[in-house]
Amino acid sequence: MPTQLEYARKNIKSAQIKTVAADEKIPLGKITAECAAGRIVIPANIHHKKLHPIGIGKILRTKINANIGNSSVQSCPKEELQKLKTAVKYGADTVMDLSTGANIRKIRREIIGHSTIPVGTVPIYECASIVQDTNKLDFELFLDVISKQAEEGVDYMTVHAGLLKKHVPLAMKRKMKIVSRGGAILAKWMACHNRENFLFENFGRILDVCRKNDVTISLGDGLRPGCLADASDKAQFAELDTLAELVGECRRAGVQAMVEGPGHIPLDQIEMNMRKEDEVCDGAPFYILGPVVTDCAPGYDHITSAIGAALGAFYGASMLCYVTPKEHLGLPDVEDVRNGVIAYKIAAHAADVALKKPDARMRDDMISDARAEFDWERQFKLALDPERAREYRRSSLAKAAKRQKKKDFCGMCGPQFCSIKASSEIAAQKPAK
Amino acid sequence: MPTQLEYARKNIKSAQIKTVAADEKIPLGKITAECAAGRIVIPANIHHKKLHPIGIGKILRTKINANIGNSSVQSCPKEELQKLKTAVKYGADTVMDLSTGANIRKIRREIIGHSTIPVGTVPIYECASIVQDTNKLDFELFLDVISKQAEEGVDYMTVHAGLLKKHVPLAMKRKMKIVSRGGAILAKWMACHNRENFLFENFGRILDVCRKNDVTISLGDGLRPGCLADASDKAQFAELDTLAELVGECRRAGVQAMVEGPGHIPLDQIEMNMRKEDEVCDGAPFYILGPVVTDCAPGYDHITSAIGAALGAFYGASMLCYVTPKEHLGLPDVEDVRNGVIAYKIAAHAADVALKKPDARMRDDMISDARAEFDWERQFKLALDPERAREYRRSSLAKAAKRQKKKDFCGMCGPQFCSIKASSEIAAQKPAK
């Protein structure tokens, strides 16, 4: 079967392409052309039966990804399904299962079985969990793992094939060196064996597997900066050049590809980073992690990174990988998933509104109308997180039990000095001449 | 006694000017010149005894303000002091007491008595709480209230003198009309009496009080947009033109002045809004509320607005008024104050780093060093909220009780696949050739 890229090149409007066009309210021809050019990817493994396909690309609604999955410190398959459910409920467009602990395969199969949104993985994690000593990794194991994952229905896979041996010394000069798990595993392997990255050397065989099952390749940035001091450095951009070459290889092989990006980036370097990827990688969708815009707020990195993500999307990133409040400290639990997803819905939506994407501001206008009319229920329904908004209003009115039945004020100003009420009184009389 | 503006004009280096220069690590001459030009204000009422003065201006560290205070629905003087303490602890540079409920004077006096940071108010709120029916307001009451507040030591006051009768019809065309409480009260008064804003007509007498006690005037934006649809409209900019005139009047009278700004603004209009205020108002410090960049996330407006605030500061705003998670829903409690202040420290700091203000990135570099060295305690101490960071790490390690004593990993990757550990192992061996 052809991949979505191949369908588009032949100008065949696949069911997936049609769905994306309809969902995004963009003409079918335009979507097809962007897919054919590789500027839109539709991660849709032919084996992922429950999938409702989405497109990832600059002209589309900005997408967000939620990372879930266990580590050897924390592991419970049931909790991972709960995280999936929470991520989908609050609007994640894709999930990545980043498990590195026990039951990797079982967890992944359950996630794919339950998921209507694309599922991504970082296959080197499963390989690492098999060999334990990561210096014992080899390409045959990797190929076996991705073949099985592809047959299970994984829609996209992060492959750190762009991190070369010659890049490692550049990274060793940094304050934080290598903070990507996959990148660190591979760099250590290269240093230990004094050999080139086996993912780079065997990239063609990876493409065969992806081509066959239409797995989208997400070119991992093993050298993403891990602190502001390391941002936009030689190591980062040397790897980006290699990722750009690999984008070309993917496209030649008919495999869909996107590129992963930073990381930790100061506010003033975000625009440059987005434009650079777009140029260097010939418009391949940029899938960024945050970026966080300061290093000094552990516990609040959903916020530090939502700032960077909003700007990143505004300057052209196509998908935002969420960061939760637990980033740098531990794995997210279900509540962290909720907080991370909402922070990223905000970032993505704010960018889409600013970019005037189709109908993006409609929700804002509707909720503002509801707010002006004191229609609290409608306001809650239109909120990104109705439960939280409802809970906050309830708790702030609790102390004024008697007034609870009145609806035409909020707990901020109280009923006496409500600006919205005053406004409607002014509007009701003839405006002053 | 002269105001800080008058000192600076005479090139007298007041104790306050010296403190600002020292704290900001900027030459005294530069600070004095900026103060003299009105591009820096130092809100320092001569009666506020415990004050440690700060400067507010584009070339200085971006400041953040925390709003506290009660409404008729929620009121407890002790809780307000707790909010003050929390705001100061997490790094608020000023607080505003926005009480409109019971015990206004008592609460304000206690706040000033306890506060080492500048305290601002919106005096029309106290006036409203006295008359209850806001159409009965008059200027003599206002003058009496600000005179008393000035003598109590209020460092800056929001005065909505720029909202004119002719602006009201412009605002009535909007989706959300008027969302500023002070603005709505005055607009309603003007509509009721068919008279000009009494604050505008008597502005000279307000200046006398402020001049005498060195109260900084914060020119309120009664017509700030309350939703994205109303952003950057005629009403907003018509008022801004009047605010610019009033900046001139303040300066001629030797009174320090800053200008308040929006509100709800889409991401792509923030730069334009910042540049416009700077131009129109001749460099008067811009003190912005958020702005929120989407209307549809009630319960998370500390995040929607931190995105806007970071960009606002990057493009020239001098002070950011925080927004808490309860915005649009109720009054913040102590925990909301904490979350709001941290979100705004992040926004302000991210902008300062991007603008390369003196030593701004030092904290980021230090925490990154600590992170690379697995020095958790130092990392926590450098974090904007040490308690939260510590709590998150503890909770994510709780499930791995046995490993708790090991420090060289975090709960994200677990001890086996830690990228930082792998990095240091690579660095320890000779780099691969």
mmCIF file of N, CA, C and O in Angstrom, chain A residues 11 80 87 89 91 119 125 130 184 219 227 242 266 279 307-308 319 398:
data_model
loop_
_atom_site.group_PDB
_atom_site.id
_atom_site.type_symbol
_atom_site.label_atom_id
_atom_site.label_comp_id
_atom_site.label_asym_id
_atom_site.label_seq_id
_atom_site.Cartn_x
_atom_site.Cartn_y
_atom_site.Cartn_z
ATOM 1 N N ASN A 11 -1.648 12.443 -6.683
ATOM 2 C CA ASN A 11 -2.875 13.239 -6.643
ATOM 3 C C ASN A 11 -4.102 12.383 -6.325
ATOM 4 O O ASN A 11 -5.220 12.675 -6.752
ATOM 5 N N GLU A 80 -1.395 4.445 32.759
ATOM 6 C CA GLU A 80 -1.057 4.981 31.443
ATOM 7 C C GLU A 80 -2.302 5.137 30.573
ATOM 8 O O GLU A 80 -2.426 6.109 29.826
ATOM 9 N N ALA A 87 -5.512 12.880 28.270
ATOM 10 C CA ALA A 87 -4.896 13.658 27.188
ATOM 11 C C ALA A 87 -5.906 13.893 26.069
ATOM 12 O O ALA A 87 -6.051 15.014 25.569
ATOM 13 N N LYS A 89 -9.217 13.679 26.247
ATOM 14 C CA LYS A 89 -10.342 14.486 26.740
ATOM 15 C C LYS A 89 -10.055 15.981 26.652
ATOM 16 O O LYS A 89 -10.915 16.768 26.274
ATOM 17 N N GLY A 91 -7.866 17.425 24.728
ATOM 18 C CA GLY A 91 -7.582 17.937 23.389
ATOM 19 C C GLY A 91 -6.205 17.645 22.813
ATOM 20 O O GLY A 91 -5.800 18.292 21.835
ATOM 21 N N VAL A 119 -0.392 7.592 17.617
ATOM 22 C CA VAL A 119 0.488 7.207 18.716
ATOM 23 C C VAL A 119 1.931 7.196 18.205
ATOM 24 O O VAL A 119 2.219 6.595 17.163
ATOM 25 N N TYR A 125 14.067 3.386 23.125
ATOM 26 C CA TYR A 125 13.763 3.118 24.540
ATOM 27 C C TYR A 125 13.457 1.639 24.775
ATOM 28 O O TYR A 125 13.899 1.058 25.755
ATOM 29 N N ILE A 130 15.472 -3.665 26.667
ATOM 30 C CA ILE A 130 15.780 -5.080 26.399
ATOM 31 C C ILE A 130 17.234 -5.392 26.756
ATOM 32 O O ILE A 130 17.518 -6.354 27.452
ATOM 33 N N ALA A 184 21.682 10.722 24.164
ATOM 34 C CA ALA A 184 22.744 10.351 25.098
ATOM 35 C C ALA A 184 23.110 8.874 24.949
ATOM 36 O O ALA A 184 24.289 8.500 24.966
ATOM 37 N N LEU A 219 12.249 12.900 13.010
ATOM 38 C CA LEU A 219 13.714 12.922 13.122
ATOM 39 C C LEU A 219 14.113 13.584 14.435
ATOM 40 O O LEU A 219 13.964 14.803 14.606
ATOM 41 N N CYS A 227 19.701 23.802 28.143
ATOM 42 C CA CYS A 227 19.656 25.027 28.954
ATOM 43 C C CYS A 227 19.861 26.210 28.020
ATOM 44 O O CYS A 227 20.321 26.040 26.891
ATOM 45 N N THR A 242 22.235 17.602 9.338
ATOM 46 C CA THR A 242 22.101 16.173 9.028
ATOM 47 C C THR A 242 20.626 15.768 8.966
ATOM 48 O O THR A 242 20.222 14.980 8.103
ATOM 49 N N PRO A 266 16.111 30.925 24.520
ATOM 50 C CA PRO A 266 15.633 32.238 24.977
ATOM 51 C C PRO A 266 14.612 32.813 23.990
ATOM 52 O O PRO A 266 14.684 32.541 22.784
ATOM 53 N N GLU A 279 13.732 26.584 6.481
ATOM 54 C CA GLU A 279 14.622 26.761 5.339
ATOM 55 C C GLU A 279 15.488 25.537 5.085
ATOM 56 O O GLU A 279 15.509 24.966 4.008
ATOM 57 N N ILE A 307 5.022 29.495 26.966
ATOM 58 C CA ILE A 307 5.431 30.788 26.399
ATOM 59 C C ILE A 307 6.241 30.544 25.126
ATOM 60 O O ILE A 307 5.958 31.107 24.062
ATOM 61 N N GLY A 308 7.237 29.671 25.224
ATOM 62 C CA GLY A 308 8.070 29.373 24.060
ATOM 63 C C GLY A 308 7.288 28.674 22.959
ATOM 64 O O GLY A 308 7.487 28.952 21.766
ATOM 65 N N MET A 319 3.779 21.272 15.289
ATOM 66 C CA MET A 319 3.275 20.500 16.430
ATOM 67 C C MET A 319 4.125 20.839 17.651
ATOM 68 O O MET A 319 5.337 21.028 17.555
ATOM 69 N N ALA A 398 -18.767 30.403 47.270
ATOM 70 C CA ALA A 398 -19.207 29.621 48.428
ATOM 71 C C ALA A 398 -19.370 30.491 49.663
ATOM 72 O O ALA A 398 -20.267 30.282 50.486
#
